């Protein structure tokens, strides 16, 4: 039995959640009772010290000291702009890295990171947690087993209840890169196909501060796959009904909806229909609780050499290529071809 020490950098919105999930992994990972311990750091030192104390984790003042402490894996949950340097630091230390999506602010910034990881035999898992969500997994299984027939329409929806702080939005890369990138990833993962063109529109009817930092609060992209199949990807920051993430997959034989359950943030307009009757999710952390836990358990399995990488940097950058095209289409008002990676383009 080998114990695992994880080092976590960045305990903001998502980092705190990962820290709690890592603390909860302890001893419950598998029948052998692998012991997982956590060291964390954040430039907001007092805040991070408080989180560490609450979770029985250790605090160190810098990522350098975290790595020097001999961690077996590095979890990066800082803002997107810091991901490239921190990924490189983990690769240089020769330890597996889990980094929140995306790899970098845009594809141009991400490509040198991919080269660096490859040239230095790095192992880097990117945080597209929907790949672990039971609903998306079942949809992929059903499609690949031929139960849906051929897909004629895909409709992906990602709705936040309320916007994150404007300071976060100012450095998030835009709604498609921040939110819809999850949908772009899952559409490629589920269908096994490339999205080749995007036509995007957006609106700004909420807080004018969002427009002032160059973002939109609501957007929709029409995506075309390499076999001509069409789909839509929509996102908003203002869904008062709840945090709503769904995917409709309509096939020639059967249709499925991921995210349709008693907690779906939607009511029927038909008389006498009580479904869904539950309390809607309010945040991404609630909606994907199971997926985030499974994702972190998978990272420990990856460290232990027991499984392959569930989301490679190349996978993540492929989704970012679609997000970049969507941001460009939003800015220019015309459809934009996705620049596929050389291996995919042929
Ligand atoms: N997978 C998902 O569903 C999901 C959801 C939310 C955010 N994210 C991603 O997670 C990342 C973080 O987002 P967030 O909303 O938690 O941001 P946040 O701003 O709430 O938190 C970032 C934290 O990192 C710290 N930090 C920044 N630079 C640092 C550095 N160099 N060293 C140490 N600490 C540093 C900050 O002090 C802060 O506490 C983003 O890249 C975002 O795209 C992913």
XYZ file of C-alpha atoms and ligand atoms in Angstrom:
390
model
C 0.000 0.000 0.000
C 1.315 3.451 -0.925
C 0.048 6.633 0.658
C -0.498 9.644 -1.568
C 0.235 13.286 -0.731
C -1.559 15.806 -2.946
C -0.466 19.420 -3.222
C -3.242 21.882 -4.099
C -2.553 25.395 -5.338
C -5.430 27.901 -5.293
C -8.295 27.600 -2.801
C -10.864 29.903 -4.400
C -14.328 28.876 -5.624
C -13.351 25.516 -7.080
C -10.156 24.914 -5.117
C -12.031 24.803 -1.803
C -14.372 22.214 -3.282
C -11.478 20.083 -4.541
C -9.785 20.391 -1.147
C -12.913 19.108 0.602
C -13.248 16.269 -1.887
C -9.600 15.297 -1.434
C -10.030 15.315 2.342
C -13.086 13.068 1.927
C -11.157 10.625 -0.292
C -9.017 9.624 2.627
C -9.217 5.919 3.303
C -12.338 5.518 1.185
C -10.598 5.306 -2.169
C -10.549 1.535 -2.473
C -10.576 -1.615 -0.361
C -6.853 -1.232 0.310
C -7.552 2.039 2.125
C -5.023 4.262 0.378
C -4.290 7.178 2.689
C -4.528 10.533 0.872
C -3.209 13.625 2.604
C -3.340 17.228 1.464
C -0.988 20.191 1.508
C -2.262 23.459 0.092
C -1.154 26.937 -0.804
C -2.669 30.185 -2.065
C -1.383 33.729 -2.478
C -4.209 34.658 -0.084
C -2.282 33.023 2.744
C -4.599 33.742 5.689
C -7.603 32.439 3.816
C -5.702 29.289 2.776
C -4.423 28.696 6.313
C -8.020 28.779 7.542
C -9.161 26.280 4.900
C -6.231 23.982 5.707
C -6.970 24.095 9.426
C -10.644 23.284 8.831
C -9.784 20.226 6.743
C -6.850 18.887 8.756
C -4.573 19.690 5.803
C -1.159 21.345 5.821
C -0.449 24.896 4.610
C 2.728 26.012 2.847
C 3.436 29.587 1.747
C 4.329 28.856 -1.893
C 3.974 26.322 -4.674
C 7.773 25.854 -4.647
C 7.624 24.788 -0.999
C 4.618 22.587 -1.732
C 6.567 20.725 -4.417
C 9.717 20.585 -2.295
C 7.663 18.914 0.457
C 7.539 15.825 -1.769
C 3.943 15.795 -2.985
C 2.978 12.902 -5.299
C 0.659 15.014 -7.449
C -0.116 18.700 -7.985
C -3.709 19.979 -8.210
C -3.962 23.409 -9.871
C -7.117 25.409 -9.137
C -5.856 28.958 -9.640
C -7.153 31.421 -12.236
C -6.710 30.403 -15.869
C -3.829 32.794 -16.658
C -1.584 31.033 -14.131
C -2.160 27.485 -15.465
C 0.750 27.313 -17.980
C 3.486 28.192 -15.468
C 2.060 25.983 -12.745
C 1.643 23.020 -15.127
C 5.294 23.468 -16.121
C 6.325 23.542 -12.451
C 4.556 20.224 -11.852
C 6.052 18.671 -14.990
C 9.530 19.902 -13.986
C 9.064 18.189 -10.619
C 8.272 14.928 -12.430
C 4.888 14.496 -10.729
C 1.425 14.013 -12.276
C -0.599 17.219 -12.507
C -4.332 17.814 -12.317
C -5.177 21.246 -13.733
C -8.564 22.873 -13.868
C -9.805 23.698 -17.348
C -8.690 25.350 -19.534
C -4.974 24.736 -20.156
C -4.439 28.446 -20.923
C -6.366 31.590 -21.800
C -6.586 30.586 -25.464
C -5.258 27.982 -27.886
C -2.230 30.074 -28.918
C -1.106 30.214 -25.284
C -1.873 26.513 -24.766
C 0.137 25.079 -27.673
C 3.601 25.715 -26.132
C 2.303 24.091 -22.936
C 1.320 20.964 -24.892
C 4.812 20.880 -26.425
C 6.420 21.287 -22.999
C 4.375 18.478 -21.487
C 5.116 16.139 -24.396
C 8.856 16.979 -24.546
C 9.233 16.363 -20.807
C 7.020 13.247 -20.587
C 4.566 15.064 -18.350
C 1.311 13.510 -17.137
C -1.412 16.155 -16.953
C -5.137 15.548 -16.387
C -7.443 18.457 -17.203
C -10.595 19.127 -15.189
C -13.505 18.441 -17.494
C -15.532 16.790 -14.744
C -18.601 16.097 -16.864
C -16.707 13.115 -18.295
C -17.328 11.486 -14.878
C -21.003 12.441 -14.509
C -23.238 9.361 -14.501
C -25.774 10.925 -16.889
C -23.216 11.895 -19.538
C -21.553 8.468 -19.164
C -24.878 6.704 -19.727
C -25.645 8.885 -22.768
C -22.265 8.037 -24.272
C -22.742 4.325 -23.567
C -26.233 4.316 -25.120
C -25.074 6.187 -28.220
C -22.015 4.016 -28.730
C -24.101 0.856 -28.240
C -26.301 2.028 -31.120
C -29.400 2.441 -28.934
C -30.139 5.972 -30.204
C -29.624 5.250 -33.901
C -27.928 8.148 -35.663
C -28.016 11.527 -33.969
C -29.997 14.224 -35.767
C -29.872 16.980 -33.104
C -27.865 17.917 -30.031
C -28.812 20.728 -27.647
C -26.440 21.560 -24.798
C -27.366 24.029 -22.053
C -25.220 25.517 -19.276
C -26.916 28.084 -17.053
C -25.497 29.707 -13.928
C -27.993 31.207 -11.482
C -25.974 34.391 -11.054
C -22.741 35.771 -12.488
C -19.401 35.200 -10.742
C -17.526 38.348 -9.641
C -16.805 40.744 -12.510
C -13.073 40.562 -11.638
C -13.235 36.818 -12.417
C -15.106 37.449 -15.690
C -12.518 40.019 -16.760
C -9.864 37.286 -16.820
C -12.010 34.285 -17.789
C -11.610 34.575 -21.573
C -15.346 35.022 -22.193
C -18.536 32.986 -21.680
C -17.741 30.383 -24.352
C -14.208 29.773 -23.043
C -15.304 29.769 -19.403
C -18.663 27.923 -19.475
C -19.468 26.450 -22.875
C -16.021 24.856 -23.177
C -17.486 22.078 -20.982
C -20.225 21.516 -23.569
C -17.767 21.613 -26.469
C -15.654 19.007 -24.666
C -18.568 16.735 -23.882
C -19.985 16.930 -27.427
C -16.643 15.790 -28.890
C -16.213 13.107 -26.188
C -19.740 11.759 -26.596
C -20.002 11.756 -30.378
C -16.365 10.994 -31.175
C -16.669 13.680 -33.883
C -15.048 17.049 -34.454
C -16.962 20.323 -34.441
C -15.815 22.090 -37.606
C -17.801 25.354 -37.623
C -19.386 27.673 -35.056
C -21.836 30.556 -35.490
C -22.359 32.460 -32.235
C -24.578 35.246 -30.957
C -24.695 36.820 -27.516
C -26.592 39.371 -25.468
C -26.026 41.609 -22.486
C -29.240 42.473 -20.675
C -27.928 41.943 -17.144
C -25.260 43.881 -15.246
C -23.626 46.390 -17.657
C -20.319 45.697 -15.867
C -20.168 42.353 -17.719
C -20.288 44.137 -21.074
C -17.758 46.644 -19.799
C -15.162 43.871 -19.321
C -15.860 42.603 -22.850
C -18.046 39.611 -22.006
C -21.696 38.712 -22.629
C -24.113 37.345 -20.023
C -25.953 35.049 -22.422
C -24.890 33.360 -25.649
C -25.815 30.670 -28.115
C -23.637 28.872 -30.635
C -24.802 26.848 -33.607
C -22.217 24.101 -34.060
C -21.707 21.896 -37.125
C -19.932 18.538 -36.840
C -17.650 16.985 -39.443
C -20.482 14.710 -40.674
C -22.882 17.660 -41.066
C -24.820 17.028 -37.821
C -25.914 20.273 -36.186
C -26.290 21.198 -32.544
C -26.680 24.197 -30.285
C -24.718 25.210 -27.203
C -26.259 27.886 -25.008
C -25.145 29.510 -21.776
C -26.268 32.262 -19.430
C -25.243 33.823 -16.123
C -28.823 34.747 -15.140
C -30.920 31.599 -14.726
C -32.957 32.435 -11.629
C -34.655 29.010 -11.688
C -31.407 27.297 -10.719
C -28.102 25.981 -12.008
C -29.237 24.169 -15.135
C -26.908 21.927 -17.140
C -28.509 19.565 -19.637
C -27.845 17.855 -22.939
C -30.590 16.682 -25.284
C -29.502 14.003 -27.727
C -32.130 13.161 -30.287
C -31.506 10.130 -32.417
C -33.245 8.336 -35.263
C -34.284 5.548 -32.831
C -34.423 7.080 -29.368
C -33.728 10.320 -27.491
C -32.083 10.991 -24.143
C -31.702 14.016 -21.923
C -28.766 14.292 -19.544
C -29.664 16.344 -16.468
C -33.417 15.609 -16.541
C -34.366 14.562 -13.035
C -36.387 15.772 -10.068
C -33.901 18.635 -9.557
C -33.962 20.001 -13.086
C -34.367 23.786 -12.947
C -37.381 23.840 -15.253
C -41.155 23.560 -14.722
C -43.761 22.131 -17.056
C -46.239 24.593 -18.547
C -48.754 21.758 -18.921
C -51.684 21.408 -16.516
C -51.325 18.892 -13.697
C -47.660 18.018 -14.308
C -45.727 18.131 -11.038
C -42.422 16.850 -12.433
C -39.767 17.917 -11.603
C -40.753 18.318 -7.968
C -37.338 18.612 -6.267
C -35.263 21.599 -5.235
C -33.101 22.711 -8.191
C -29.318 22.790 -7.861
C -27.957 26.261 -7.161
C -24.290 25.888 -8.155
C -21.969 23.837 -10.362
C -20.540 22.325 -7.172
C -23.968 20.868 -6.274
C -24.862 19.810 -9.815
C -21.595 17.939 -10.364
C -20.798 16.822 -6.818
C -20.540 13.156 -7.841
C -18.520 13.977 -10.953
C -15.971 16.160 -9.094
C -15.456 13.433 -6.481
C -15.002 10.750 -9.137
C -12.634 13.028 -11.064
C -10.335 13.517 -8.063
C -10.429 9.793 -7.249
C -9.423 9.173 -10.886
C -6.451 11.532 -10.481
C -5.224 9.506 -7.504
C -5.681 6.311 -9.565
C -3.667 7.997 -12.344
C -0.877 8.832 -9.857
C -0.894 5.215 -8.702
C -0.585 4.051 -12.322
C -3.884 2.198 -12.169
C -5.653 3.948 -15.017
C -5.052 6.005 -18.137
C -5.511 9.767 -18.370
C -9.275 10.498 -18.553
C -8.826 13.992 -20.044
C -5.538 14.810 -21.717
C -4.310 18.357 -22.413
C -4.817 17.601 -26.121
C -8.497 16.766 -25.425
C -8.905 20.007 -23.510
C -7.209 22.113 -26.172
C -9.444 20.551 -28.834
C -12.448 21.856 -26.886
C -10.703 25.218 -26.500
C -10.294 25.420 -30.283
C -14.094 25.360 -30.552
C -14.404 27.930 -27.751
C -11.916 30.229 -29.491
C -13.905 29.942 -32.731
C -17.106 30.738 -30.822
C -15.543 33.829 -29.215
C -14.334 34.955 -32.653
C -17.760 34.393 -34.200
C -19.343 36.360 -31.354
C -16.969 39.247 -32.015
C -17.215 39.229 -35.816
C -20.855 38.216 -36.287
C -20.055 35.586 -38.906
C -19.627 31.775 -38.803
C -16.049 30.716 -38.011
C -14.298 27.484 -39.059
C -12.632 25.657 -36.169
C -8.863 25.322 -36.631
C -8.398 21.599 -36.036
C -5.142 20.138 -34.691
C -2.878 18.773 -37.419
C -3.595 15.167 -36.403
C -7.334 15.768 -36.715
C -7.299 17.991 -39.749
C -6.225 15.386 -42.282
N -14.409 22.517 -13.854
C -15.275 23.421 -13.449
O -16.461 23.167 -13.397
C -14.788 24.782 -13.036
C -15.643 25.605 -12.295
C -15.147 26.844 -11.870
C -13.865 27.240 -12.190
N -13.075 26.409 -12.932
C -11.709 26.804 -13.283
O -10.965 26.822 -12.081
C -10.029 27.900 -12.101
C -10.204 28.733 -10.834
O -11.501 29.301 -10.856
P -12.162 29.863 -9.508
O -13.520 30.303 -9.892
O -11.996 28.918 -8.385
O -11.229 31.153 -9.271
P -11.049 31.993 -7.934
O -10.583 33.328 -8.384
O -12.251 31.891 -7.059
O -9.868 31.239 -7.149
C -8.524 31.245 -7.559
C -7.635 31.147 -6.317
O -6.287 30.988 -6.735
C -5.460 31.857 -5.957
N -4.278 32.139 -6.772
C -4.214 32.835 -7.925
N -2.951 32.825 -8.425
C -2.219 32.093 -7.566
C -0.849 31.673 -7.540
N -0.003 32.028 -8.518
N -0.426 30.919 -6.510
C -1.272 30.552 -5.526
N -2.599 30.900 -5.501
C -3.051 31.654 -6.509
C -6.329 33.053 -5.644
O -5.879 33.750 -4.507
C -7.697 32.372 -5.424
O -7.885 31.981 -4.080
C -10.266 28.668 -13.400
O -9.290 28.293 -14.341
C -11.629 28.201 -13.867
O -11.735 28.137 -15.284
C -13.501 25.189 -13.339
